[in-house]
mmCIF file of C-alpha atoms and ligand atoms in Angstrom:
data_model
loop_
_atom_site.group_PDB
_atom_site.id
_atom_site.type_symbol
_atom_site.label_atom_id
_atom_site.label_comp_id
_atom_site.label_asym_id
_atom_site.label_seq_id
_atom_site.Cartn_x
_atom_site.Cartn_y
_atom_site.Cartn_z
ATOM 1 C CA MET C 1 0.161 -0.339 0.191
ATOM 2 C CA GLU C 2 1.181 3.333 -1.205
ATOM 3 C CA ILE C 3 0.438 6.362 1.152
ATOM 4 C CA VAL C 4 0.390 9.791 0.376
ATOM 5 C CA ARG C 5 -0.021 13.168 2.128
ATOM 6 C CA THR C 6 -0.223 15.571 -0.796
ATOM 7 C CA ILE C 7 -2.906 16.390 -3.081
ATOM 8 C CA GLU C 8 0.049 16.741 -5.415
ATOM 9 C CA SER C 9 1.992 13.371 -4.603
ATOM 10 C CA TYR C 10 -1.794 11.685 -5.165
ATOM 11 C CA ARG C 11 -2.654 13.493 -8.681
ATOM 12 C CA GLU C 12 1.260 12.208 -9.643
ATOM 13 C CA LEU C 13 -0.201 8.467 -9.079
ATOM 14 C CA TYR C 14 -3.391 9.107 -10.565
ATOM 15 C CA THR C 15 -2.515 9.271 -13.951
ATOM 16 C CA HIS C 16 -0.961 5.651 -13.665
ATOM 17 C CA LEU C 17 -3.882 3.879 -11.937
ATOM 18 C CA GLN C 18 -5.975 1.042 -13.235
ATOM 19 C CA HIS C 19 -9.899 1.829 -13.357
ATOM 20 C CA PRO C 20 -12.572 1.278 -11.806
ATOM 21 C CA ILE C 21 -11.102 2.900 -8.961
ATOM 22 C CA GLY C 22 -13.185 2.507 -5.559
ATOM 23 C CA LEU C 23 -12.672 5.282 -3.041
ATOM 24 C CA VAL C 24 -13.401 4.116 0.538
ATOM 25 C CA PRO C 25 -13.111 7.368 2.915
ATOM 26 C CA THR C 26 -12.862 7.236 6.844
ATOM 27 C CA LEU C 27 -12.626 9.636 9.528
ATOM 28 C CA GLY C 28 -10.411 6.870 11.083
ATOM 29 C CA GLY C 29 -10.969 4.459 14.188
ATOM 30 C CA VAL C 30 -11.041 1.620 11.896
ATOM 31 C CA HIS C 31 -13.221 -1.046 12.173
ATOM 32 C CA GLU C 32 -14.800 -4.217 10.322
ATOM 33 C CA GLY C 33 -17.888 -1.407 9.429
ATOM 34 C CA HIS C 34 -15.155 0.418 7.075
ATOM 35 C CA LEU C 35 -13.147 -2.869 5.786
ATOM 36 C CA SER C 36 -16.090 -4.192 5.073
ATOM 37 C CA LEU C 37 -16.802 -0.818 2.353
ATOM 38 C CA VAL C 38 -13.193 -2.031 1.202
ATOM 39 C CA ASP C 39 -14.063 -5.654 0.563
ATOM 40 C CA ALA C 40 -17.031 -4.168 -1.474
ATOM 41 C CA ALA C 41 -14.773 -2.028 -3.473
ATOM 42 C CA LYS C 42 -12.577 -4.923 -3.917
ATOM 43 C CA LYS C 43 -15.211 -6.918 -5.482
ATOM 44 C CA ASP C 44 -15.632 -4.258 -8.249
ATOM 45 C CA CYS C 45 -12.667 -2.019 -8.695
ATOM 46 C CA GLU C 46 -9.088 -2.235 -10.057
ATOM 47 C CA THR C 47 -7.558 0.198 -7.610
ATOM 48 C CA ILE C 48 -8.783 0.443 -4.202
ATOM 49 C CA VAL C 49 -8.038 4.175 -2.703
ATOM 50 C CA SER C 50 -9.187 5.260 1.032
ATOM 51 C CA TRP C 51 -9.477 8.414 2.286
ATOM 52 C CA LEU C 52 -8.361 8.861 6.238
ATOM 53 C CA PHE C 53 -8.995 12.308 7.308
ATOM 54 C CA LEU C 54 -10.514 13.651 10.371
ATOM 55 C CA ASN C 55 -12.359 16.260 9.152
ATOM 56 C CA PRO C 56 -12.993 19.262 11.425
ATOM 57 C CA LYS C 57 -15.702 21.042 9.851
ATOM 58 C CA GLN C 58 -18.373 18.146 10.175
ATOM 59 C CA PHE C 59 -18.295 18.357 14.068
ATOM 60 C CA GLY C 60 -20.028 20.875 16.157
ATOM 61 C CA PRO C 61 -18.329 23.233 18.786
ATOM 62 C CA ASN C 62 -19.376 20.979 21.409
ATOM 63 C CA GLU C 63 -18.510 17.829 19.920
ATOM 64 C CA ASP C 64 -15.828 15.163 20.350
ATOM 65 C CA LEU C 65 -13.484 16.312 17.691
ATOM 66 C CA ASN C 66 -10.234 16.640 20.046
ATOM 67 C CA ILE C 67 -11.295 13.041 21.564
ATOM 68 C CA TYR C 68 -12.027 10.935 18.777
ATOM 69 C CA PRO C 69 -10.650 7.737 19.062
ATOM 70 C CA ALA C 70 -8.891 7.840 15.695
ATOM 71 C CA GLU C 71 -4.978 5.963 15.819
ATOM 72 C CA GLU C 72 -3.343 6.606 12.389
ATOM 73 C CA LYS C 73 -0.639 3.369 12.801
ATOM 74 C CA GLU C 74 -3.369 1.229 13.520
ATOM 75 C CA ASP C 75 -5.893 2.472 10.900
ATOM 76 C CA VAL C 76 -3.190 2.374 8.478
ATOM 77 C CA SER C 77 -1.959 -1.314 9.316
ATOM 78 C CA LEU C 78 -5.808 -2.509 9.163
ATOM 79 C CA LEU C 79 -6.575 -0.563 6.240
ATOM 80 C CA GLU C 80 -3.265 -2.086 4.739
ATOM 81 C CA GLN C 81 -4.033 -5.690 5.629
ATOM 82 C CA ARG C 82 -6.952 -5.579 4.266
ATOM 83 C CA GLY C 83 -6.008 -4.629 0.629
ATOM 84 C CA VAL C 84 -6.036 -1.165 0.356
ATOM 85 C CA ASN C 85 -3.344 -0.011 -2.379
ATOM 86 C CA ILE C 86 -3.515 3.733 -1.927
ATOM 87 C CA LEU C 87 -4.121 5.249 1.195
ATOM 88 C CA LEU C 88 -4.352 9.530 1.300
ATOM 89 C CA ILE C 89 -3.780 11.132 4.642
ATOM 90 C CA PRO C 90 -3.959 14.559 4.288
ATOM 91 C CA THR C 91 -3.131 17.424 6.822
ATOM 92 C CA THR C 92 -5.964 20.008 7.633
ATOM 93 C CA THR C 93 -3.926 22.569 6.140
ATOM 94 C CA GLU C 94 -3.245 20.688 2.517
ATOM 95 C CA ILE C 95 -7.673 20.477 2.541
ATOM 96 C CA TYR C 96 -8.226 23.887 4.500
ATOM 97 C CA PRO C 97 -5.601 26.402 3.580
ATOM 98 C CA SER C 98 -5.792 29.740 5.482
ATOM 99 C CA ASP C 99 -7.743 31.389 3.076
ATOM 100 C CA PHE C 100 -10.072 28.401 2.343
ATOM 101 C CA ASP C 101 -13.563 29.748 1.762
ATOM 102 C CA SER C 102 -16.116 27.758 0.080
ATOM 103 C CA VAL C 103 -19.035 25.553 1.642
ATOM 104 C CA ILE C 104 -21.010 22.984 -0.558
ATOM 105 C CA LYS C 105 -24.430 23.410 1.209
ATOM 106 C CA LEU C 106 -27.568 21.285 0.237
ATOM 107 C CA GLY C 107 -30.919 21.804 1.135
ATOM 108 C CA LYS C 108 -33.975 20.339 3.138
ATOM 109 C CA ILE C 109 -32.546 16.635 3.549
ATOM 110 C CA THR C 110 -29.813 17.941 5.450
ATOM 111 C CA LYS C 111 -31.889 19.641 8.103
ATOM 112 C CA LEU C 112 -33.618 16.843 9.260
ATOM 113 C CA LEU C 113 -32.676 14.171 11.690
ATOM 114 C CA GLU C 114 -29.175 14.425 12.905
ATOM 115 C CA GLY C 115 -29.471 17.672 11.004
ATOM 116 C CA SER C 116 -32.041 19.148 12.820
ATOM 117 C CA ARG C 117 -29.780 18.060 16.200
ATOM 118 C CA ARG C 118 -26.146 19.185 14.456
ATOM 119 C CA PRO C 119 -26.623 22.178 12.855
ATOM 120 C CA GLY C 120 -23.916 22.794 10.337
ATOM 121 C CA HIS C 121 -23.094 18.887 10.068
ATOM 122 C CA PHE C 122 -24.118 18.091 6.690
ATOM 123 C CA ASP C 123 -22.494 21.460 5.489
ATOM 124 C CA GLY C 124 -18.992 19.923 6.538
ATOM 125 C CA VAL C 125 -19.762 16.587 5.240
ATOM 126 C CA THR C 126 -20.649 17.590 1.704
ATOM 127 C CA THR C 127 -17.920 19.919 1.296
ATOM 128 C CA ILE C 128 -15.610 17.605 2.426
ATOM 129 C CA VAL C 129 -16.749 15.083 0.075
ATOM 130 C CA SER C 130 -16.983 17.220 -2.811
ATOM 131 C CA LYS C 131 -13.316 18.173 -2.467
ATOM 132 C CA MET C 132 -12.256 14.903 -2.156
ATOM 133 C CA PHE C 133 -14.299 13.364 -5.137
ATOM 134 C CA ASN C 134 -12.466 16.068 -6.691
ATOM 135 C CA ILE C 135 -8.873 15.081 -5.547
ATOM 136 C CA ILE C 136 -9.306 11.387 -5.916
ATOM 137 C CA GLN C 137 -11.579 11.570 -9.140
ATOM 138 C CA PRO C 138 -12.655 7.999 -8.204
ATOM 139 C CA ASP C 139 -15.264 5.917 -10.602
ATOM 140 C CA ARG C 140 -17.471 4.257 -7.385
ATOM 141 C CA ALA C 141 -17.319 5.656 -3.920
ATOM 142 C CA TYR C 142 -18.379 3.495 -1.117
ATOM 143 C CA PHE C 143 -20.750 4.347 1.761
ATOM 144 C CA GLY C 144 -22.363 2.449 4.948
ATOM 145 C CA GLU C 145 -25.872 2.204 5.073
ATOM 146 C CA LYS C 146 -25.315 2.621 8.987
ATOM 147 C CA ASP C 147 -25.185 6.574 8.297
ATOM 148 C CA ALA C 148 -28.144 6.826 6.467
ATOM 149 C CA GLN C 149 -29.124 10.261 5.986
ATOM 150 C CA GLN C 150 -25.393 10.864 4.897
ATOM 151 C CA LEU C 151 -25.766 8.477 2.021
ATOM 152 C CA ARG C 152 -28.835 9.947 0.828
ATOM 153 C CA VAL C 153 -27.456 13.284 1.330
ATOM 154 C CA ILE C 154 -24.405 11.960 -0.806
ATOM 155 C CA GLN C 155 -26.737 10.685 -3.364
ATOM 156 C CA LYS C 156 -28.524 13.687 -3.547
ATOM 157 C CA MET C 157 -25.644 15.866 -3.760
ATOM 158 C CA VAL C 158 -23.774 13.509 -6.776
ATOM 159 C CA LYS C 159 -27.201 13.777 -8.523
ATOM 160 C CA ASP C 160 -27.992 17.376 -8.170
ATOM 161 C CA LEU C 161 -24.314 18.541 -9.159
ATOM 162 C CA ASN C 162 -23.378 15.621 -11.731
ATOM 163 C CA PHE C 163 -20.501 14.576 -9.904
ATOM 164 C CA PRO C 164 -19.256 11.500 -12.600
ATOM 165 C CA ILE C 165 -19.290 8.956 -9.575
ATOM 166 C CA GLU C 166 -21.374 5.738 -8.817
ATOM 167 C CA ILE C 167 -22.479 5.601 -5.076
ATOM 168 C CA VAL C 168 -22.214 2.331 -3.739
ATOM 169 C CA SER C 169 -24.287 1.810 -0.261
ATOM 170 C CA SER C 170 -22.968 -1.312 1.774
ATOM 171 C CA PRO C 171 -24.846 -2.509 4.804
ATOM 172 C CA THR C 172 -24.568 -1.936 8.788
ATOM 173 C CA ILE C 173 -21.843 -4.683 10.271
ATOM 174 C CA ARG C 174 -22.695 -5.522 13.736
ATOM 175 C CA ASP C 175 -21.296 -7.121 16.886
ATOM 176 C CA SER C 176 -22.666 -10.416 18.485
ATOM 177 C CA GLU C 177 -25.275 -8.977 19.924
ATOM 178 C CA GLY C 178 -26.130 -6.630 17.133
ATOM 179 C CA LEU C 179 -24.964 -3.207 18.017
ATOM 180 C CA ALA C 180 -23.563 -1.144 15.029
ATOM 181 C CA LEU C 181 -20.312 -1.088 14.669
ATOM 182 C CA SER C 182 -19.308 2.527 15.366
ATOM 183 C CA SER C 183 -15.870 4.068 16.854
ATOM 184 C CA ARG C 184 -17.209 6.098 18.808
ATOM 185 C CA ASN C 185 -18.605 2.608 20.814
ATOM 186 C CA LYS C 186 -14.909 2.641 22.216
ATOM 187 C CA TYR C 187 -16.234 5.608 24.437
ATOM 188 C CA LEU C 188 -18.805 3.480 26.395
ATOM 189 C CA SER C 189 -18.263 1.854 29.814
ATOM 190 C CA VAL C 190 -19.120 -1.747 30.196
ATOM 191 C CA ALA C 191 -22.929 -0.565 31.576
ATOM 192 C CA GLU C 192 -23.438 1.700 28.625
ATOM 193 C CA ARG C 193 -22.135 -0.982 26.083
ATOM 194 C CA HIS C 194 -24.745 -2.978 27.456
ATOM 195 C CA ASP C 195 -27.630 -0.948 27.143
ATOM 196 C CA ALA C 196 -26.470 0.095 23.566
ATOM 197 C CA THR C 197 -27.926 -3.415 22.293
ATOM 198 C CA PHE C 198 -31.340 -2.211 23.229
ATOM 199 C CA LEU C 199 -31.052 -0.107 20.057
ATOM 200 C CA TYR C 200 -31.031 -2.582 17.734
ATOM 201 C CA GLN C 201 -33.488 -4.810 19.527
ATOM 202 C CA GLY C 202 -35.710 -2.075 19.228
ATOM 203 C CA LEU C 203 -35.326 -1.603 15.617
ATOM 204 C CA LEU C 204 -35.625 -5.383 15.110
ATOM 205 C CA LYS C 205 -38.881 -5.357 17.287
ATOM 206 C CA ALA C 206 -40.486 -2.850 15.354
ATOM 207 C CA LYS C 207 -39.838 -4.689 12.138
ATOM 208 C CA VAL C 208 -41.049 -7.728 13.288
ATOM 209 C CA CYS C 209 -43.934 -6.016 13.969
ATOM 210 C CA TYR C 210 -44.333 -4.242 10.811
ATOM 211 C CA GLU C 211 -43.597 -7.638 9.366
ATOM 212 C CA LEU C 212 -46.693 -8.911 10.544
ATOM 213 C CA GLY C 213 -48.618 -6.107 9.244
ATOM 214 C CA GLU C 214 -48.524 -3.213 11.499
ATOM 215 C CA ARG C 215 -48.874 -0.125 9.763
ATOM 216 C CA ASN C 216 -49.732 2.753 12.231
ATOM 217 C CA SER C 217 -46.387 4.908 12.388
ATOM 218 C CA ASP C 218 -46.842 5.816 16.134
ATOM 219 C CA ILE C 219 -47.376 2.318 17.231
ATOM 220 C CA VAL C 220 -44.080 0.798 15.291
ATOM 221 C CA ARG C 221 -42.245 4.383 16.576
ATOM 222 C CA ASN C 222 -43.436 3.497 19.896
ATOM 223 C CA ILE C 223 -42.150 0.004 20.172
ATOM 224 C CA VAL C 224 -38.688 1.320 19.602
ATOM 225 C CA ILE C 225 -39.423 3.974 22.288
ATOM 226 C CA GLN C 226 -40.981 1.431 24.591
ATOM 227 C CA GLU C 227 -37.221 -0.514 24.290
ATOM 228 C CA LEU C 228 -35.009 2.134 24.363
ATOM 229 C CA LYS C 229 -37.018 3.296 27.946
ATOM 230 C CA LYS C 230 -35.739 0.189 29.271
ATOM 231 C CA SER C 231 -32.493 1.879 30.125
ATOM 232 C CA SER C 232 -32.073 5.203 32.684
ATOM 233 C CA LEU C 233 -28.286 5.649 30.447
ATOM 234 C CA ILE C 234 -30.241 6.547 27.175
ATOM 235 C CA SER C 235 -31.482 9.743 26.078
ATOM 236 C CA ILE C 236 -33.510 9.428 22.991
ATOM 237 C CA ASP C 237 -32.616 12.172 20.340
ATOM 238 C CA TYR C 238 -35.144 10.867 17.730
ATOM 239 C CA VAL C 239 -37.345 7.930 16.473
ATOM 240 C CA SER C 240 -38.003 8.376 13.301
ATOM 241 C CA LEU C 241 -39.998 6.752 10.496
ATOM 242 C CA SER C 242 -39.501 8.628 7.003
ATOM 243 C CA ASP C 243 -39.814 8.443 3.631
ATOM 244 C CA HIS C 244 -36.599 6.290 2.939
ATOM 245 C CA GLN C 245 -35.129 8.892 -0.191
ATOM 246 C CA THR C 246 -36.293 12.745 0.943
ATOM 247 C CA LEU C 247 -36.254 11.426 4.568
ATOM 248 C CA GLU C 248 -39.557 13.626 5.526
ATOM 249 C CA GLU C 249 -41.361 12.543 8.522
ATOM 250 C CA ILE C 250 -44.307 10.085 7.905
ATOM 251 C CA SER C 251 -47.159 10.031 10.284
ATOM 252 C CA GLY C 252 -50.210 8.214 10.320
ATOM 253 C CA GLU C 253 -50.063 4.828 7.747
ATOM 254 C CA ILE C 254 -46.643 3.694 6.676
ATOM 255 C CA SER C 255 -45.974 2.786 2.931
ATOM 256 C CA SER C 256 -43.013 0.923 1.685
ATOM 257 C CA PRO C 257 -40.238 1.689 1.675
ATOM 258 C CA THR C 258 -39.512 3.400 5.218
ATOM 259 C CA LEU C 259 -36.713 3.955 6.737
ATOM 260 C CA LEU C 260 -36.918 3.385 10.825
ATOM 261 C CA SER C 261 -33.909 5.574 12.096
ATOM 262 C CA LEU C 262 -32.945 6.701 15.792
ATOM 263 C CA ALA C 263 -30.083 8.302 17.356
ATOM 264 C CA VAL C 264 -29.833 8.598 20.985
ATOM 265 C CA HIS C 265 -27.225 9.697 23.786
ATOM 266 C CA ILE C 266 -25.582 7.059 25.926
ATOM 267 C CA GLY C 267 -23.753 9.047 28.798
ATOM 268 C CA LYS C 268 -21.856 11.461 26.619
ATOM 269 C CA THR C 269 -22.042 9.499 23.159
ATOM 270 C CA HIS C 270 -24.066 9.989 20.219
ATOM 271 C CA LEU C 271 -24.897 6.936 18.592
ATOM 272 C CA ILE C 272 -27.167 6.904 15.492
ATOM 273 C CA ASP C 273 -28.685 3.284 13.816
ATOM 274 C CA ASN C 274 -31.120 2.129 11.635
ATOM 275 C CA VAL C 275 -33.396 -0.550 9.654
ATOM 276 C CA LEU C 276 -35.160 -0.404 6.388
ATOM 277 C CA LEU C 277 -38.998 -1.308 6.353
ATOM 278 C CA GLN C 278 -40.062 -2.879 3.207
HETATM 279 P P1 AMP E 301 -16.611 7.385 9.620
HETATM 280 O O1 AMP E 301 -15.465 7.020 9.551
HETATM 281 O O2 AMP E 301 -17.389 6.765 10.579
HETATM 282 O O3 AMP E 301 -17.210 8.521 8.920
HETATM 283 O O4 AMP E 301 -17.197 6.052 8.402
HETATM 284 C C1 AMP E 301 -16.666 6.115 7.354
HETATM 285 C C2 AMP E 301 -17.872 5.248 6.147
HETATM 286 O O5 AMP E 301 -17.938 3.579 6.916
HETATM 287 C C3 AMP E 301 -19.069 5.775 6.163
HETATM 288 O O6 AMP E 301 -19.421 5.431 4.874
HETATM 289 C C4 AMP E 301 -19.904 4.783 6.920
HETATM 290 O O7 AMP E 301 -21.197 4.803 6.953
HETATM 291 C C5 AMP E 301 -19.294 3.484 7.003
HETATM 292 N N1 AMP E 301 -19.495 2.754 8.374
HETATM 293 C C6 AMP E 301 -19.332 3.267 9.431
HETATM 294 N N2 AMP E 301 -20.000 2.521 10.190
HETATM 295 C C7 AMP E 301 -19.971 0.754 9.936
HETATM 296 C C8 AMP E 301 -20.437 -0.075 10.228
HETATM 297 N N3 AMP E 301 -21.417 -0.616 11.396
HETATM 298 N N4 AMP E 301 -20.930 -0.843 9.060
HETATM 299 C C9 AMP E 301 -20.925 -0.732 7.155
HETATM 300 N N5 AMP E 301 -20.530 0.599 7.181
HETATM 301 C C10 AMP E 301 -20.324 1.597 8.124
#
């Protein structure tokens, strides 16, 4: 695996790369969820490029940027072992020189769900993803369904702005108890980690109920809420049933397909998860 740290050195390499080029981006704190994206890219790309950059612009002032559990050495080794060909690790000043003054901003879809709780978060995401696409120039880019809204925001941006890139989504990887893998799981105490399993259990119970024919959105939402309320450590940010593309909230009857998503705080840790009802 070749590690490059500047845009210029990547550009020199780029002309020699075999297409299709698959891009797997991460903030760091690499785990099996990220590595599953590498596996997916390996199936249909000749060259796998990974991008390791803890993007400050997608973190709010009171969020966890300064303690984010990313260890460069460990991340590099995991990505290399899994078969990444080129890893770009840019510095913050390479990406955001002192005169940097642009924002890529999408509309309504970025104001819902996570966007309503984390103002500016998706502006940070779309700005860095646009830059990353322009720098790496991949044919395909791989993103996890775990970050359902991020995936849809990026799909919308690619469509609206005509990026010549195929966005490929990959299923959520979970631990043996169903907890979605996340770099932030490292923050959880033993008790918090135990109660974090209620997230997926709630989603699954609601999904089973939906599959048995329940279509009342309040009832389905409430199944998840009741499961989360079993834990005094969990504070609910939202439990949402939304149109799977636009993410607009559904009231009344659920029609298919629908995204059932949630966000909670367990102690200070922000966790999200989702399932698709279809
Ligand atoms: P992050 O480093 O958290 O920004 O994540 C980088 C990419 O990995 C994003 O596309 C995420 O959606 C994806 N990802 C994170 N966790 C998981 C998971 N448990 N399963 C599948 N993909 C994931």
